[in-house]
XYZ file of C-alpha atoms in Angstrom:
351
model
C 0.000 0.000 0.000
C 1.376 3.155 -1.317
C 0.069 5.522 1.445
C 1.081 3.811 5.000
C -2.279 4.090 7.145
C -1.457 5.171 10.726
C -4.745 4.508 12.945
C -7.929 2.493 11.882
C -10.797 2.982 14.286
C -14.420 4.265 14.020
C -14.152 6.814 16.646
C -15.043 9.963 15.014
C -18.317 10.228 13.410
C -18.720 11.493 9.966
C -19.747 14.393 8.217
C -22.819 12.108 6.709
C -23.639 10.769 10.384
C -23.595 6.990 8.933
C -23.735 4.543 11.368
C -21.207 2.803 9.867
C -18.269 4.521 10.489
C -14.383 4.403 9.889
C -11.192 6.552 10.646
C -7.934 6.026 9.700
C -4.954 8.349 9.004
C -2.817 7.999 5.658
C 1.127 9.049 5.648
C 2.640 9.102 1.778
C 6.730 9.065 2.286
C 7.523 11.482 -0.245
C 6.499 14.673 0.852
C 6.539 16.506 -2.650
C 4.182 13.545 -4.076
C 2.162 14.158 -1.261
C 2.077 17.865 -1.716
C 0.710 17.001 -5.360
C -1.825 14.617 -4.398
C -3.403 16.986 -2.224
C -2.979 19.753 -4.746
C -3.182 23.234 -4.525
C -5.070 24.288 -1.555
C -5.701 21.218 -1.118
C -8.328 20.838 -4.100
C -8.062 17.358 -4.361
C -9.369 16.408 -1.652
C -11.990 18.890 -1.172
C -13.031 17.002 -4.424
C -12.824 13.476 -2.651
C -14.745 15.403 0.238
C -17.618 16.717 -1.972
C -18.008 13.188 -4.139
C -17.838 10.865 -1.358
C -19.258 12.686 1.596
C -16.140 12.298 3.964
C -14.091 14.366 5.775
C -10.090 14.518 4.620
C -8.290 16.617 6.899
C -4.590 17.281 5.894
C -1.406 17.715 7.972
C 2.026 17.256 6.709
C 2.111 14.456 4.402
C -1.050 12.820 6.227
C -4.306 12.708 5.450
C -6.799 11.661 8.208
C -10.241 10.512 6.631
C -13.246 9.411 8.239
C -17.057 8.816 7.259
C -19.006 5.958 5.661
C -16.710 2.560 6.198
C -17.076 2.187 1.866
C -16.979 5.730 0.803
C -14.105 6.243 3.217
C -12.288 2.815 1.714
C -13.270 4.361 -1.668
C -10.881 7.140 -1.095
C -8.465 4.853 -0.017
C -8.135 3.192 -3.109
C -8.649 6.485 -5.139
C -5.690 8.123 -3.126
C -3.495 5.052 -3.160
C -3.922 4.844 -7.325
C -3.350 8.388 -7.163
C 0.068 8.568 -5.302
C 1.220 5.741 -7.172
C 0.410 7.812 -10.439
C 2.991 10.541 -9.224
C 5.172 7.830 -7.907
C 5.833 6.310 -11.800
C 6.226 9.986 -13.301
C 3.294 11.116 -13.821
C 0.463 13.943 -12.929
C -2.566 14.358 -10.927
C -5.063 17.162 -11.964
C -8.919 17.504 -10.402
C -9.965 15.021 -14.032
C -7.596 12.384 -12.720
C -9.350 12.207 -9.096
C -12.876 12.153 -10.810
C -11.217 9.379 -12.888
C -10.187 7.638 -9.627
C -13.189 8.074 -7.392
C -15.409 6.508 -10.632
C -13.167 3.693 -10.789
C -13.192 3.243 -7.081
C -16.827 3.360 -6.706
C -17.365 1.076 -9.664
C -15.042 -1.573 -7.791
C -17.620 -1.600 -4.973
C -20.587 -1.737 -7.379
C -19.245 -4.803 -9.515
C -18.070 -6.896 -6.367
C -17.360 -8.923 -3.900
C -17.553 -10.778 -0.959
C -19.230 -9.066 1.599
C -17.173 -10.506 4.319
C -14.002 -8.805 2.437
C -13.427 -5.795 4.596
C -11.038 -3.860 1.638
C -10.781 -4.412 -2.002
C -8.443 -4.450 -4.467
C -5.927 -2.203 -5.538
C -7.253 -0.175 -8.535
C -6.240 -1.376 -12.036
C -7.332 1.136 -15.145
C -6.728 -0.208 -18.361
C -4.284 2.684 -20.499
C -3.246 3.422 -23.608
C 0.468 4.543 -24.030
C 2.465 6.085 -26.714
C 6.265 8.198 -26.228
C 4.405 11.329 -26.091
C 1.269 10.145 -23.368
C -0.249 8.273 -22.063
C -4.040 7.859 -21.134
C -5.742 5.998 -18.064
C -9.251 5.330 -17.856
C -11.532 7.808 -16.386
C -15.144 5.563 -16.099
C -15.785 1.493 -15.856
C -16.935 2.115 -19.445
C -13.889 3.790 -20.609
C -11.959 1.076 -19.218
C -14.254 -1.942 -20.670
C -13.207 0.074 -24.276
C -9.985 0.276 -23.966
C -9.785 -3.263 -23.400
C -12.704 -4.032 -26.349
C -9.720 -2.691 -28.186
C -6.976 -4.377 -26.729
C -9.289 -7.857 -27.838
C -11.579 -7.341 -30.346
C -10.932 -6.736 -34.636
C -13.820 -4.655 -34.878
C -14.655 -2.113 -31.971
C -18.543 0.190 -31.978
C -18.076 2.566 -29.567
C -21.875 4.668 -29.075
C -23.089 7.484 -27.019
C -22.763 10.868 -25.825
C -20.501 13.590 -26.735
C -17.574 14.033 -23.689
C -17.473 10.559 -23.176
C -13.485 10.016 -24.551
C -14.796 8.085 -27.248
C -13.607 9.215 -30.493
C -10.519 10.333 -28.430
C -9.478 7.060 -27.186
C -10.507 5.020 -30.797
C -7.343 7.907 -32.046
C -4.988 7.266 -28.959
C -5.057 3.666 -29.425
C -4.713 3.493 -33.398
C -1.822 5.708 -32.313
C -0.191 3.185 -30.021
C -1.132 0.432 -32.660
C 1.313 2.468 -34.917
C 3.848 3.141 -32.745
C 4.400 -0.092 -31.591
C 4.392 -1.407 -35.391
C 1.029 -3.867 -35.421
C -0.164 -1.447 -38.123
C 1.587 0.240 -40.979
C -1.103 3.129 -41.301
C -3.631 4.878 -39.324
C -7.122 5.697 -41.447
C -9.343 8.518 -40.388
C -12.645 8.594 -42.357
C -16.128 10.765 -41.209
C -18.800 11.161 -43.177
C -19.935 14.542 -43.814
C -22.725 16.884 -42.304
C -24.870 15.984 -45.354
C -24.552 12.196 -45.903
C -24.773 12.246 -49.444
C -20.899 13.815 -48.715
C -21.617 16.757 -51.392
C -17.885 18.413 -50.980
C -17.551 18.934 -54.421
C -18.707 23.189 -53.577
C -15.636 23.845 -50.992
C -12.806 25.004 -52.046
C -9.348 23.376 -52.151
C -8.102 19.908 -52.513
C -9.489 16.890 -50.907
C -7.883 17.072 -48.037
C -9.138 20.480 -47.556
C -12.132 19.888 -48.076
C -12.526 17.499 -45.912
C -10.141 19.081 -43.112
C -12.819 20.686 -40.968
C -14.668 17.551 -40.587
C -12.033 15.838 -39.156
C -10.723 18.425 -36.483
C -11.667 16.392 -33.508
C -9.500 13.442 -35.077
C -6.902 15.597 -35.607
C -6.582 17.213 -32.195
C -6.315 13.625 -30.444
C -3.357 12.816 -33.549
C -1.248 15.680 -32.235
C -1.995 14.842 -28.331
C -0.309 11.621 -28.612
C 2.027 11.763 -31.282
C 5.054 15.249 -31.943
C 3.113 17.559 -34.607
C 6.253 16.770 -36.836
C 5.518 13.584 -36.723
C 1.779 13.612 -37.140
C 2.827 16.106 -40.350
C 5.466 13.360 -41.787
C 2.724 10.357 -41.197
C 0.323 12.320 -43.444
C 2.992 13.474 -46.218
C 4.135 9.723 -46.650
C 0.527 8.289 -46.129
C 0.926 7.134 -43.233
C -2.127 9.012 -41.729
C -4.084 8.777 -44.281
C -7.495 11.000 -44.472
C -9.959 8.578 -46.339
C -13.702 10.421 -47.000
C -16.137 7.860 -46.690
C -17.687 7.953 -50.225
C -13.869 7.000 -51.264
C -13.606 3.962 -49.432
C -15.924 1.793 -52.456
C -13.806 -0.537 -53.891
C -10.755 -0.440 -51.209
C -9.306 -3.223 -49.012
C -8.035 -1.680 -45.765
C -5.353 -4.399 -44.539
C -2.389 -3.556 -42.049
C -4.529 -0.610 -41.039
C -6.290 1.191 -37.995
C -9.155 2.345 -39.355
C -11.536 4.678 -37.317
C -14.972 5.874 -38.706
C -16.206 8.682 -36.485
C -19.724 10.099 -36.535
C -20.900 6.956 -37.891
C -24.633 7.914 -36.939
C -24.959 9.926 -40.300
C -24.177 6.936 -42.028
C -26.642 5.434 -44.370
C -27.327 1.704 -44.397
C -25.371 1.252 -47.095
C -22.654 3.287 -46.597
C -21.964 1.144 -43.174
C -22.653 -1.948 -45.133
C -19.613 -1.128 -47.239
C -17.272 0.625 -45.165
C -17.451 -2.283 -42.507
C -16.502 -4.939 -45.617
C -13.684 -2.831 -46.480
C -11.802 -4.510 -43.260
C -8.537 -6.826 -44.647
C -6.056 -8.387 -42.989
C -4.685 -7.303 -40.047
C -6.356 -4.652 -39.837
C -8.827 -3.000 -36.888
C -11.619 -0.706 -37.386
C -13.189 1.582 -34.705
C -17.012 3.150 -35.023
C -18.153 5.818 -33.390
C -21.174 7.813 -33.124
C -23.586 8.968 -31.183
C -27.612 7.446 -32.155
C -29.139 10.281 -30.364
C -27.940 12.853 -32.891
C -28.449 11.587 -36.227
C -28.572 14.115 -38.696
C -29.754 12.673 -41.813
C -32.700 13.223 -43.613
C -36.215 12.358 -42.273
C -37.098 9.166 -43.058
C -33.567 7.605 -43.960
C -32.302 5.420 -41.674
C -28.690 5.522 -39.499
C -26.407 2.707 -40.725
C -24.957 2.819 -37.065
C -28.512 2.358 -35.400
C -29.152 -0.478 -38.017
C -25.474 -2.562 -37.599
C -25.847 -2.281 -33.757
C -29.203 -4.286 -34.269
C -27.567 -6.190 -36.644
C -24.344 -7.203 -35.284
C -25.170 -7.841 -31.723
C -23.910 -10.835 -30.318
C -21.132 -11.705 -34.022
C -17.688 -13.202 -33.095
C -15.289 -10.606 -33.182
C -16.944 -7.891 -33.098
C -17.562 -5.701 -29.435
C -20.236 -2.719 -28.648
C -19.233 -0.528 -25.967
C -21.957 1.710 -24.644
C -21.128 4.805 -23.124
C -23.898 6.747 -21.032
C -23.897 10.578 -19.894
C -22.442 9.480 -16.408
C -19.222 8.253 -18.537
C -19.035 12.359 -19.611
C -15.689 13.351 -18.583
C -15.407 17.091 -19.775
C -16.845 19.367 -17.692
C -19.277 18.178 -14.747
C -22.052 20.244 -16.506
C -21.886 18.863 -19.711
C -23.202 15.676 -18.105
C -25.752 17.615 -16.517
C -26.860 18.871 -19.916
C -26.531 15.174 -21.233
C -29.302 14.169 -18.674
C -31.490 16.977 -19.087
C -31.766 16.328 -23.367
C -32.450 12.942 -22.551
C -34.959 13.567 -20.222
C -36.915 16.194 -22.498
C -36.542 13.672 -25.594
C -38.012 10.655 -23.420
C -41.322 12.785 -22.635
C -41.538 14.113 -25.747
C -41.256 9.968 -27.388
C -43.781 8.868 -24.829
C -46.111 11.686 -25.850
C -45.540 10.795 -29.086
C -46.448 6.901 -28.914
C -49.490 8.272 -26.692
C -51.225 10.365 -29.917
C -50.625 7.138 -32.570
C-alpha cells in the first residue's frame, strides 16, 4: 500500500452521520508527491470530500479521513492509485481524481464478498504512446480500452464528452507506434450524408479538413506535430472520405470511422466490408444525434441491431455518467435525454 495508514478505528463520526463509520490516518513518504496529491489548496481532496461525503483533513504528508466505512475505503483506493500515479512519473489534476473516485466506486458496485473488509488495488486499463499516455476515467472507458486491446472490430456509441472518439485515435496511435499497423485511417462522413464536398474550395484534403478536427486534435496529443505532419505526407495518416472507401481493401490498417450515426445503411454496409487483414476498425457515433434526412435510416442504429452478439466484433456503450469534460456537460446530457423521453412517450401516446 502506497500511502502507510497510521490509525484504523471508528471513533469519530462522519460528516454524513452513517452509522457505519471508519477513521484512519494515511502518511505518503515522499512529501513533494504528497504535496501534489493533495494539490493546490488542497483541491483534491476537497473534491474526494464533496463526491464521497467524507471528511479529509490534511497535515504534513497525512491525510486523516473518516465517514461511511465504503466511501471512506473508496478514497483509499482512489488516493493510493493516485500517489502511485505521481510515484511512476506522472500527474494528478482535479480530471484524474474524478477518474479515480469513478473507478473506485465502480469496484464496490461490480463486487465482492461481503465478508471482504477492503478491495483491491485499482487497475485502469491505459493506452500509451512516447508522447502520453491515457488511463481510464469511467468502468466504461476502461471496458473500451480493453474491447480494443481484444476485439478486430470495436462500436463505440453514445454521448458527446465521453473520450470516445478520443481514445478510438490514442489507441490506433499506439497500434502504430508499436508497429502492429503500418497506417492509421481517419474517415467521417460529412454533415450531409450524401458527402456533397464537391462546392468547398481546395483539394481533398481540404475539403474534408474541418470535418475531421476532432480526429486531428487527439493525432497531435499523442504523437510530436512533426511527426503527425510526416505520417500524413508519406501516407501514413491517411485522411480517407467515406464515399472513397468503395472498392478499397483496408489491410495492415487502424481504421476509425467517427460520426458513424450519419451513415446510411449502405454506406456502413460497405465501409465495414472494407476490413482486410490485419487490420482494426473503430465506429463511433452517437444514435441520439443523427442528422440525416427524415425518413432515412442511421447505418450505425441499423449494424448495432444487426451485429449484436457476431464473433469478433464488441459494442461498448457509453452513457452521460461516462461524460468526462466538464461536470455540466453531463448535466446537460441528462437533461436532453430527459426532455426527448417525454416528448417519445407523448408521441407513442397520440398514434
Amino acid at each position: 500500500m502506497n500511502g502507510r495508514e497510521l490509525v484504523s478505528s471508528s471513533a469519530r463520526q462522519p460528516r454524513s452521520a452513517a452509522t457505519d463509520a471508519n477513521h484512519f490516518v494515511l502518511t505518503f513518504e515522499n512529501n513533494r508527491f504528497a504535496s501534489e496529491l493533495f494539490g493546490q489548496f488542497d483541491q483534491n481532496l476537497k473534491l474526494l470530500e464533496e463526491r464521497l461525503r467524507i471528511d479529509a483533513r490534511p497535515r504534513g504528508n497525512s491525510v486523516a479521513i473518516s465517514g461511511d466505512l465504503t466511501a471512506t475505503n473508496q478514497a483509499r483506493r482512489a488516493l493510493d492509485f493516485l500517489y502511485e500515479r505521481l510515484q511512476k512519473g506522472g500527474s494528478v489534476e482535479a480530471s484524474d481524481v474524478e477518474g479515480a473516485i469513478r473507478m473506485a466506486q465502480a469496484t464496490d458496485d461490480q463486487l465482492t464478498l461481503p465478508t471482504l473488509e477492503r478491495k483491491a488495488k485499482l487497475s485502469m486499463a491505459q493506452i500509451s504512446t512516447r508522447k502520453k499516455t491515457i488511463q481510464a476515467r469511467t468502468p466504461t472507458q476502461d471496458a473500451y480500452m480493453r474491447a480494443l486491446e481484444r476485439s478486430e472490430l470495436v462500436f463505440g456509441v453514445g454521448p458527446a464528452g465521453t473520450g470516445k472518439t478520443y481514445l478510438a485515435v490514442a489507441h490506433a496511435a499506439q497500434l502504430l507506434e508499436r508497429g502492429a499497423v503500418d497506417r492509421i485511417i481517419l474517415s467521417r462522413p460529412a454533415v450531409e450524408a450524401g458527402e456533397r464536398l464537391g462546392f468547398l474550395p481546395g483539394d481533398m484534403k481540404e475539403k474534408v479538413d474541418p470535418y475531421l478536427r476532432p480526429l486531428y486534435d487527439a493525432l497531435y496529443d499523442m504523437m510530436p506535430g512533426d511527426k503527425v505532419e510526416r505520417a500524413i505526407t508519406a501516407g501514413v495518416i491517411e485522411i480517407a472520405p467515406l464515399a472513397f472507401m468503395r472498392g478499397r481493401t483496408l489491410a495492415n490498417a487502424a481504421v476509425i470511422l467517427d460520426e458513424a450515426q450519419n451513415t446510411t445503411s449502405m454506406q456502413m454496409k460497405m465501409f465495414l466490408t472494407r476490413l482486410g487483414e490485419n487490420a482494426r476498425m473503430i465506429i463511433t457515433g452517437d444514435p441520439s444525434q443523427v442528422d440525416l434526412p427524415r425518413g432515412v435510416k442511421s447505418g450505425l442504429v441499423e449494424a448495432l441491431q444487426i451485429l449484436k452478439g457476431v464473433e469478433g466484433i464488441s459494442i461498448v456503450r457509453f452513457k452521460d455518467t461516462d461524460v468526462v469534460r466538464h461536470p455540466l456537460v453531463g448535466r446537460i446530457v441528462q437533461a436532453y435525454d430527459a426532455r426527448y423521453a417525454v416528448q417519445e412517450e407523448s408521441e407513442d401516446l397520440d398514434r
